[in-house]
CSV table of C-alpha atoms in Angstrom, one decimal:
chain,number,residue,atom,x,y,z
S,1,UNK,CA,-80.4,31.6,104.5
S,2,UNK,CA,-76.9,31.4,105.7
S,3,UNK,CA,-74.2,32.2,103.2
S,4,UNK,CA,-72.6,28.7,103.5
S,5,UNK,CA,-75.9,27.1,102.3
S,6,UNK,CA,-76.0,29.5,99.3
S,7,UNK,CA,-72.4,28.5,98.3
S,8,UNK,CA,-73.0,24.7,98.5
S,9,UNK,CA,-76.2,25.2,96.2
S,10,UNK,CA,-74.2,27.1,93.6
S,11,UNK,CA,-71.5,24.4,93.5
S,12,UNK,CA,-74.0,21.6,93.1
S,13,UNK,CA,-75.8,23.4,90.4
S,14,UNK,CA,-72.4,23.9,88.6
S,15,UNK,CA,-71.7,20.1,88.8
S,16,UNK,CA,-75.2,19.2,87.4
S,17,UNK,CA,-74.8,21.6,84.6
S,18,UNK,CA,-71.4,20.2,83.7
S,19,UNK,CA,-72.7,16.6,83.7
S,20,UNK,CA,-75.6,17.6,81.5
S,21,UNK,CA,-73.2,19.2,79.0
S,22,UNK,CA,-71.0,16.2,79.1
S,23,UNK,CA,-74.0,14.0,78.3
S,24,UNK,CA,-74.9,16.0,75.4
S,25,UNK,CA,-71.5,16.2,74.0
S,26,UNK,CA,-70.6,12.4,74.1
S,27,UNK,CA,-71.6,10.5,70.9
S,28,UNK,CA,-72.8,7.0,70.9
S,29,UNK,CA,-70.3,4.3,70.5
S,30,UNK,CA,-71.2,3.3,67.0
S,31,UNK,CA,-70.2,6.8,65.6
S,32,UNK,CA,-66.5,6.4,66.4
S,33,UNK,CA,-64.2,5.9,63.2
S,34,UNK,CA,-61.6,3.2,62.6
S,35,UNK,CA,-58.0,4.6,62.7
S,36,UNK,CA,-54.9,3.3,60.9
S,37,UNK,CA,-51.3,4.3,61.4
S,38,UNK,CA,-48.5,4.5,58.9
S,39,UNK,CA,-45.3,2.6,59.3
S,40,UNK,CA,-42.1,4.5,58.2
S,41,UNK,CA,-41.0,3.8,54.5
S,42,UNK,CA,-37.8,2.1,53.9
S,43,UNK,CA,-35.3,4.4,52.1
S,44,UNK,CA,-35.2,3.6,48.3
S,45,UNK,CA,-38.8,2.1,47.9
S,46,UNK,CA,-42.2,3.4,47.4
S,47,UNK,CA,-44.3,3.7,50.6
S,48,UNK,CA,-47.8,2.4,51.0
S,49,UNK,CA,-48.9,4.6,54.1
S,50,UNK,CA,-52.5,5.5,54.4
S,51,UNK,CA,-53.6,2.8,51.8
S,52,UNK,CA,-52.1,5.2,49.1
S,53,UNK,CA,-50.3,4.0,45.8
S,54,UNK,CA,-46.6,3.8,45.0
S,55,UNK,CA,-44.7,7.1,44.8
S,56,UNK,CA,-44.5,8.4,41.3
S,57,UNK,CA,-41.4,10.5,41.3
S,58,UNK,CA,-42.4,12.6,38.2
S,59,UNK,CA,-45.8,14.0,39.2
S,60,UNK,CA,-45.2,16.5,41.9
S,61,UNK,CA,-47.7,14.7,44.1
S,62,UNK,CA,-47.5,12.8,47.5
S,63,UNK,CA,-48.7,9.4,46.1
S,64,UNK,CA,-47.8,7.4,48.9
S,65,UNK,CA,-49.1,9.6,51.7
S,66,UNK,CA,-46.0,10.0,53.8
S,67,UNK,CA,-46.0,13.7,53.3
S,68,UNK,CA,-42.9,13.8,51.1
S,69,UNK,CA,-43.1,14.6,47.3
S,70,UNK,CA,-40.9,13.1,44.5
S,71,UNK,CA,-37.1,13.6,45.2
S,72,UNK,CA,-37.8,14.5,48.9
S,73,UNK,CA,-39.2,11.0,49.4
S,74,UNK,CA,-36.8,8.1,50.0
S,75,UNK,CA,-38.7,6.0,47.7
S,76,UNK,CA,-37.3,8.0,44.9
S,77,UNK,CA,-33.7,6.9,45.3
S,78,UNK,CA,-33.2,6.3,41.6
S,79,UNK,CA,-34.0,10.1,41.0
S,80,UNK,CA,-31.7,13.1,41.3
S,81,UNK,CA,-32.2,16.8,41.8
S,82,UNK,CA,-30.7,18.7,39.0
S,83,UNK,CA,-30.5,22.2,37.5
S,84,UNK,CA,-33.3,23.4,35.1
S,85,UNK,CA,-32.5,23.2,31.4
S,86,UNK,CA,-30.9,26.4,29.9
S,87,UNK,CA,-33.0,28.6,27.5
S,88,UNK,CA,-32.8,27.3,24.0
S,89,UNK,CA,-32.0,23.8,25.0
S,90,UNK,CA,-34.1,20.7,25.5
S,91,UNK,CA,-33.8,17.8,28.1
S,92,UNK,CA,-33.3,15.8,29.9
S,93,UNK,CA,-31.7,12.7,28.2
S,94,UNK,CA,-29.7,9.7,29.1
S,95,UNK,CA,-27.1,9.5,26.5
S,96,UNK,CA,-25.3,6.3,25.2
S,97,UNK,CA,-22.1,7.1,23.2
S,98,UNK,CA,-20.4,4.1,21.9
S,99,UNK,CA,-20.0,1.3,19.4
S,100,UNK,CA,-23.1,0.6,17.4
S,101,UNK,CA,-22.8,-3.0,18.1
S,102,UNK,CA,-23.3,-2.1,21.9
S,103,UNK,CA,-26.4,-0.1,21.5
S,104,UNK,CA,-28.4,-0.9,24.8
S,105,UNK,CA,-31.8,0.5,23.8
S,106,UNK,CA,-33.6,2.9,26.2
S,107,UNK,CA,-34.2,1.8,29.9
S,108,UNK,CA,-37.7,2.0,31.3
S,109,UNK,CA,-37.1,5.0,33.3
S,110,UNK,CA,-36.0,6.9,30.0
S,111,UNK,CA,-39.0,5.8,27.8
S,112,UNK,CA,-41.1,9.2,27.7
S,113,UNK,CA,-40.9,9.4,23.9
S,114,UNK,CA,-39.0,8.6,20.8
S,115,UNK,CA,-35.4,8.4,21.3
S,116,UNK,CA,-32.8,10.1,19.2
S,117,UNK,CA,-30.5,8.0,17.1
S,118,UNK,CA,-27.4,9.7,15.5
S,119,UNK,CA,-23.9,8.8,14.5
S,120,UNK,CA,-20.4,10.1,14.8
S,121,UNK,CA,-16.9,8.9,13.5
S,122,UNK,CA,-17.4,8.8,9.8
S,123,UNK,CA,-15.1,6.6,8.0
S,124,UNK,CA,-15.0,7.4,4.3
S,125,UNK,CA,-11.7,7.1,2.5
S,126,UNK,CA,-11.1,9.1,-0.5
S,127,UNK,CA,-12.5,7.7,-4.0
S,128,UNK,CA,-10.2,5.5,-6.0
S,129,UNK,CA,-9.7,6.8,-9.4
S,130,UNK,CA,-8.6,4.7,-12.4
S,131,UNK,CA,-7.8,6.1,-15.7
S,132,UNK,CA,-7.2,3.8,-18.8
S,133,UNK,CA,-6.6,4.1,-22.5
S,134,UNK,CA,-8.2,2.5,-25.4
S,135,UNK,CA,-6.1,0.7,-28.2
S,136,UNK,CA,-3.6,2.6,-30.2
S,137,UNK,CA,-4.8,3.9,-33.4
S,138,UNK,CA,-3.1,5.4,-36.4
S,139,UNK,CA,0.1,3.6,-35.9
S,140,UNK,CA,2.5,2.9,-38.9
S,141,UNK,CA,5.2,0.3,-39.5
S,142,UNK,CA,8.6,1.6,-39.0
S,143,UNK,CA,10.7,1.9,-42.2
S,144,UNK,CA,10.8,-1.4,-44.1
S,145,UNK,CA,14.4,-0.7,-44.9
S,146,UNK,CA,15.2,-1.5,-41.5
S,147,UNK,CA,14.1,-5.2,-41.8
S,148,UNK,CA,17.4,-7.2,-41.5
S,149,UNK,CA,17.3,-10.5,-43.7
S,150,UNK,CA,19.7,-13.2,-43.0
S,151,UNK,CA,20.6,-16.4,-44.8
S,152,UNK,CA,22.7,-19.3,-43.2
S,153,UNK,CA,23.9,-22.9,-43.8
S,154,UNK,CA,22.2,-24.5,-41.0
S,155,UNK,CA,18.7,-25.1,-40.1
S,156,UNK,CA,16.7,-22.6,-37.9
S,157,UNK,CA,17.8,-22.6,-34.3
S,158,UNK,CA,21.1,-24.4,-35.0
S,159,UNK,CA,24.8,-23.3,-35.2
S,160,UNK,CA,25.8,-22.2,-38.6
S,161,UNK,CA,29.2,-22.0,-40.3
S,162,UNK,CA,28.3,-19.3,-42.9
S,163,UNK,CA,25.7,-16.7,-42.6
S,164,UNK,CA,25.1,-13.7,-45.0
S,165,UNK,CA,23.0,-10.5,-44.5
S,166,UNK,CA,21.2,-9.2,-47.4
S,167,UNK,CA,21.8,-5.5,-48.3
S,168,UNK,CA,19.0,-3.3,-47.0
S,169,UNK,CA,16.7,-1.6,-49.6
S,170,UNK,CA,16.6,2.2,-49.2
S,171,UNK,CA,13.1,3.5,-49.5
S,172,UNK,CA,11.6,0.1,-49.5
S,173,UNK,CA,7.8,0.0,-49.7
S,174,UNK,CA,5.2,-2.7,-49.7
S,175,UNK,CA,4.9,-4.8,-52.7
S,176,UNK,CA,8.1,-3.4,-54.2
S,177,UNK,CA,10.3,-6.3,-55.6
S,178,UNK,CA,14.0,-5.6,-54.8
S,179,UNK,CA,17.2,-7.6,-55.1
S,180,UNK,CA,20.4,-5.9,-56.1
S,181,UNK,CA,22.3,-8.6,-54.2
S,182,UNK,CA,21.6,-12.1,-53.0
S,183,UNK,CA,23.1,-15.6,-51.9
S,184,UNK,CA,23.7,-17.5,-54.9
S,185,UNK,CA,23.2,-21.1,-53.9
S,186,UNK,CA,22.1,-23.7,-56.6
S,187,UNK,CA,25.0,-26.3,-55.9
S,188,UNK,CA,23.9,-30.0,-56.1
S,189,UNK,CA,25.6,-30.8,-52.9
S,190,UNK,CA,25.0,-28.7,-49.8
S,191,UNK,CA,27.7,-29.2,-47.2
S,192,UNK,CA,28.5,-26.3,-44.8
S,193,UNK,CA,32.1,-25.4,-45.0
S,194,UNK,CA,34.2,-22.4,-44.4
S,195,UNK,CA,35.5,-22.4,-47.9
S,196,UNK,CA,31.9,-21.9,-49.1
S,197,UNK,CA,31.3,-18.7,-47.2
S,198,UNK,CA,31.6,-16.9,-50.5
S,199,UNK,CA,27.8,-15.9,-51.7
S,200,UNK,CA,28.8,-15.6,-55.3
S,201,UNK,CA,27.3,-17.8,-57.9
S,202,UNK,CA,30.8,-19.2,-58.6
S,203,UNK,CA,31.0,-20.5,-54.9
S,204,UNK,CA,27.5,-22.0,-54.8
S,205,UNK,CA,27.3,-21.6,-51.1
S,206,UNK,CA,25.0,-23.9,-48.9
S,207,UNK,CA,21.6,-22.3,-48.2
S,208,UNK,CA,19.4,-23.9,-45.7
S,209,UNK,CA,17.4,-21.3,-43.7
S,210,UNK,CA,16.3,-17.6,-43.9
S,211,UNK,CA,15.5,-15.4,-41.1
S,212,UNK,CA,14.3,-11.6,-40.7
S,213,UNK,CA,14.3,-9.4,-37.8
S,214,UNK,CA,11.0,-7.8,-36.7
S,215,UNK,CA,10.5,-4.2,-36.8
S,216,UNK,CA,8.2,-1.9,-34.6
S,217,UNK,CA,5.2,0.4,-35.0
S,218,UNK,CA,5.5,4.1,-34.7
S,219,UNK,CA,3.1,7.1,-34.4
S,220,UNK,CA,-0.4,6.9,-33.5
S,221,UNK,CA,-2.3,7.7,-30.3
S,222,UNK,CA,-4.8,6.2,-27.8
S,223,UNK,CA,-8.0,7.7,-26.6
S,224,UNK,CA,-8.6,8.0,-22.8
S,225,UNK,CA,-11.4,6.0,-21.4
S,226,UNK,CA,-13.9,7.7,-19.0
S,227,UNK,CA,-12.3,7.8,-15.4
S,228,UNK,CA,-13.5,4.9,-13.2
S,229,UNK,CA,-14.7,5.9,-9.8
S,230,UNK,CA,-14.8,3.7,-6.7
S,231,UNK,CA,-16.0,5.2,-3.5
S,232,UNK,CA,-16.7,2.7,-0.8
S,233,UNK,CA,-19.9,3.4,1.2
S,234,UNK,CA,-19.3,5.6,4.2
S,235,UNK,CA,-19.4,3.8,7.6
S,236,UNK,CA,-20.0,5.2,11.0
S,237,UNK,CA,-17.9,4.0,13.8
S,238,UNK,CA,-19.8,5.5,16.7
S,239,UNK,CA,-23.5,5.6,17.6
S,240,UNK,CA,-25.5,8.0,19.9
S,241,UNK,CA,-28.7,7.2,21.6
S,242,UNK,CA,-30.4,9.7,23.6
S,243,UNK,CA,-33.4,8.7,25.6
S,244,UNK,CA,-35.9,11.2,26.9
S,245,UNK,CA,-36.7,11.5,30.6
S,246,UNK,CA,-40.2,11.7,31.9
S,247,UNK,CA,-41.5,15.2,33.0
S,248,UNK,CA,-39.5,16.8,35.7
S,249,UNK,CA,-40.9,16.1,39.3
S,250,UNK,CA,-40.5,18.2,42.5
S,251,UNK,CA,-39.1,17.9,45.9
S,252,UNK,CA,-36.0,19.8,45.4
S,253,UNK,CA,-34.5,23.2,46.4
S,254,UNK,CA,-35.8,26.3,44.4
S,255,UNK,CA,-34.4,26.2,40.7
S,256,UNK,CA,-34.0,22.4,40.7
S,257,UNK,CA,-36.0,19.5,39.4
S,258,UNK,CA,-36.3,15.7,40.1
S,259,UNK,CA,-35.3,13.7,37.2
S,260,UNK,CA,-34.2,9.8,37.0
S,261,UNK,CA,-30.5,9.1,37.4
S,262,UNK,CA,-29.0,7.4,34.2
S,263,UNK,CA,-27.2,4.3,34.9
S,264,UNK,CA,-24.3,2.4,32.9
S,265,UNK,CA,-23.6,2.0,29.9
S,266,UNK,CA,-25.1,5.6,29.6
S,267,UNK,CA,-23.2,8.8,30.4
S,268,UNK,CA,-23.0,9.4,34.1
S,269,UNK,CA,-24.7,12.7,34.2
S,270,UNK,CA,-28.0,13.9,32.6
S,271,UNK,CA,-27.8,15.6,29.3
S,272,UNK,CA,-29.4,18.3,27.3
S,273,UNK,CA,-29.7,18.8,23.6
S,274,UNK,CA,-29.8,21.4,20.8
S,275,UNK,CA,-29.9,21.2,17.1
S,276,UNK,CA,-26.6,22.1,15.2
S,277,UNK,CA,-23.0,22.0,16.5
S,278,UNK,CA,-23.1,24.3,19.4
S,279,UNK,CA,-20.8,25.2,22.3
S,280,UNK,CA,-22.2,23.9,25.6
S,281,UNK,CA,-23.8,26.6,27.8
S,282,UNK,CA,-22.2,27.9,31.0
S,283,UNK,CA,-23.0,25.8,33.9
S,284,UNK,CA,-23.3,22.1,34.8
S,285,UNK,CA,-23.7,20.8,31.3
S,286,UNK,CA,-20.0,20.8,30.0
S,287,UNK,CA,-19.3,17.6,28.2
S,288,UNK,CA,-20.0,17.9,24.6
S,289,UNK,CA,-21.1,15.2,22.2
S,290,UNK,CA,-22.1,15.8,18.5
S,291,UNK,CA,-24.0,13.3,16.5
S,292,UNK,CA,-25.1,13.4,12.8
S,293,UNK,CA,-28.3,12.1,11.2
S,294,UNK,CA,-27.2,12.5,7.5
S,295,UNK,CA,-24.2,12.3,5.4
S,296,UNK,CA,-23.1,14.8,2.5
S,297,UNK,CA,-20.8,12.9,0.2
S,298,UNK,CA,-19.3,14.6,-2.9
S,299,UNK,CA,-16.4,12.3,-3.3
S,300,UNK,CA,-15.4,11.9,-7.0
S,301,UNK,CA,-12.6,12.0,-9.4
S,302,UNK,CA,-11.2,14.8,-11.6
S,303,UNK,CA,-12.1,13.6,-15.1
S,304,UNK,CA,-8.8,14.7,-16.7
S,305,UNK,CA,-7.4,11.4,-18.0
S,306,UNK,CA,-5.0,11.5,-20.7
S,307,UNK,CA,-2.7,9.0,-22.7
S,308,UNK,CA,0.8,9.2,-23.6
S,309,UNK,CA,2.2,8.0,-27.0
S,310,UNK,CA,1.9,4.2,-27.9
S,311,UNK,CA,4.7,2.0,-27.1
S,312,UNK,CA,5.8,-1.4,-27.7
S,313,UNK,CA,3.8,-1.8,-30.8
S,314,UNK,CA,5.1,-4.2,-33.6
S,315,UNK,CA,4.6,-4.6,-37.3
S,316,UNK,CA,3.2,-7.9,-38.5
S,317,UNK,CA,5.3,-8.1,-41.6
S,318,UNK,CA,5.2,-10.9,-44.2
S,319,UNK,CA,8.2,-11.1,-46.6
S,320,UNK,CA,8.3,-13.3,-49.7
S,321,UNK,CA,11.7,-14.5,-51.0
S,322,UNK,CA,12.4,-15.3,-54.7
S,323,UNK,CA,15.1,-17.5,-56.5
S,324,UNK,CA,15.4,-15.3,-59.6
S,325,UNK,CA,19.1,-14.3,-60.4
S,326,UNK,CA,17.8,-11.1,-62.2
S,327,UNK,CA,17.9,-8.0,-60.3
S,328,UNK,CA,14.6,-6.8,-58.9
S,329,UNK,CA,12.7,-9.8,-60.3
S,330,UNK,CA,10.2,-11.6,-58.2
S,331,UNK,CA,8.8,-14.6,-60.1
S,332,UNK,CA,10.2,-17.7,-58.7
S,333,UNK,CA,9.0,-18.0,-55.0
S,334,UNK,CA,11.1,-19.8,-52.5
S,335,UNK,CA,9.6,-19.2,-49.1
S,336,UNK,CA,7.4,-16.6,-47.0
S,337,UNK,CA,8.3,-15.8,-43.6
S,338,UNK,CA,7.1,-13.4,-40.8
S,339,UNK,CA,9.6,-10.7,-39.8
S,340,UNK,CA,10.9,-11.8,-36.4
S,341,UNK,CA,10.9,-15.4,-37.6
S,342,UNK,CA,13.0,-18.1,-39.3
S,343,UNK,CA,12.1,-20.5,-42.1
S,344,UNK,CA,14.1,-23.6,-43.5
S,345,UNK,CA,14.3,-24.0,-47.2
S,346,UNK,CA,15.1,-27.0,-49.3
S,347,UNK,CA,17.2,-27.7,-52.5
S,348,UNK,CA,19.8,-25.2,-51.8
S,349,UNK,CA,18.1,-22.4,-53.7
S,350,UNK,CA,19.3,-19.0,-54.7
S,351,UNK,CA,17.9,-16.1,-52.8
S,352,UNK,CA,17.8,-12.7,-54.5
S,353,UNK,CA,14.6,-11.1,-54.9
S,354,UNK,CA,12.4,-10.1,-51.9
S,355,UNK,CA,9.1,-8.2,-51.5
S,356,UNK,CA,7.1,-7.2,-48.4
S,357,UNK,CA,3.6,-8.6,-49.1
S,358,UNK,CA,1.8,-7.4,-45.9
S,359,UNK,CA,2.8,-4.9,-43.1
S,360,UNK,CA,0.3,-4.2,-40.3
S,361,UNK,CA,1.0,-2.3,-37.1
S,362,UNK,CA,-0.5,-4.3,-34.1
S,363,UNK,CA,-0.3,-3.9,-30.4
S,364,UNK,CA,1.1,-0.8,-28.7
S,365,UNK,CA,-0.2,0.7,-25.6
S,366,UNK,CA,-0.4,4.1,-24.0
S,367,UNK,CA,0.3,5.1,-20.4
S,368,UNK,CA,-2.7,6.7,-18.8
S,369,UNK,CA,-2.4,9.6,-16.3
S,370,UNK,CA,-4.8,12.0,-14.3
S,371,UNK,CA,-7.8,11.2,-12.4
S,372,UNK,CA,-7.1,12.7,-9.0
S,373,UNK,CA,-9.6,12.2,-6.2
S,374,UNK,CA,-11.8,15.1,-5.3
S,375,UNK,CA,-14.2,15.8,-2.3
S,376,UNK,CA,-15.0,14.2,1.0
S,377,UNK,CA,-17.8,12.7,2.9
S,378,UNK,CA,-18.8,14.3,6.0
S,379,UNK,CA,-21.5,14.2,8.7
S,380,UNK,CA,-24.6,16.6,8.2
S,381,UNK,CA,-27.6,17.6,10.3
S,382,UNK,CA,-25.7,17.6,13.6
S,383,UNK,CA,-27.2,17.6,17.0
S,384,UNK,CA,-25.2,18.6,20.2
S,385,UNK,CA,-25.7,17.1,23.6
S,386,UNK,CA,-24.1,18.5,26.7
S,387,UNK,CA,-23.9,16.4,29.6
S,388,UNK,CA,-23.1,16.8,33.3
S,389,UNK,CA,-19.6,15.9,34.2
S,390,UNK,CA,-19.3,13.1,36.7
S,391,UNK,CA,-15.6,13.6,37.1
């Protein structure tokens, strides 16, 4: 057989072999699968490619099937890559630091656990301390000999022509009848006149009223009352609310994690926390906020109230006057009056004998002193938050 026939036979066999192989490799039409093709995700929204769910930006998985995880996925536009929490601190938090009335609560993106609620700006003025004194006790009337007794020829509160002061009685005591001198009225007619200003029995002056000056009280003391303490309740002027972020996601460079981005009215940057009043750690978390959960209040008053000597006390003194001419004789009463007052008399009587029938010290007050404020109110159980600066 010629060489050309042999070559044509080999090529034919090869074509037949290839055809048979192709027939064996080709599947039936009913075995072909259905194919779908993902559309590109718009930035900032969860994708739905491949029939997958919305992207969960905190679980480290490609939930929407676009090959991108957490912060690397445009669907996680509300998240941000941030540095890891330093050792000894906890995080992350969205922090509100403001007036209590503006407390916003926690946003949905930061509701991974119980929020921290604290306070700052304690307003607690010092205690108000009031000392007072009880009534004056142990007072005595001033010397009775200081009582000035006057007789006049006009009714009480009217202008007089003649007036006479009875002589003081040295060492005068209560219930002691005295009267070495007097004003000897007794005349039938009582007409004020300058020529009747002689108080003797021969002149028979006109006696119409008697008055006596008051005397004061001396000595004694006041007992101090317990100090009165008024400490208004402390009031916080600032509130701190720290809302915990969900577990950190992925999709960031090495050493960084994916966390939700806080929005107003929260601090612009994420925050970390540590119990106590601490300095912020080196690095990104530099803005310090300290809040307190308790109050230590030891405001009070120094219980050292004291009282000065009584002052402005008076002596309620009753004086009886008598018409007996004989010295130191108190048998014929004319009138009784209180020292510090005036009494009218009738019949132009003689007034010689006098007697103090009662003398009782009254009134009097002591000036208090002492009661200085002590102690303060202050925040306790502090917690420090350090936030990223957004300046």
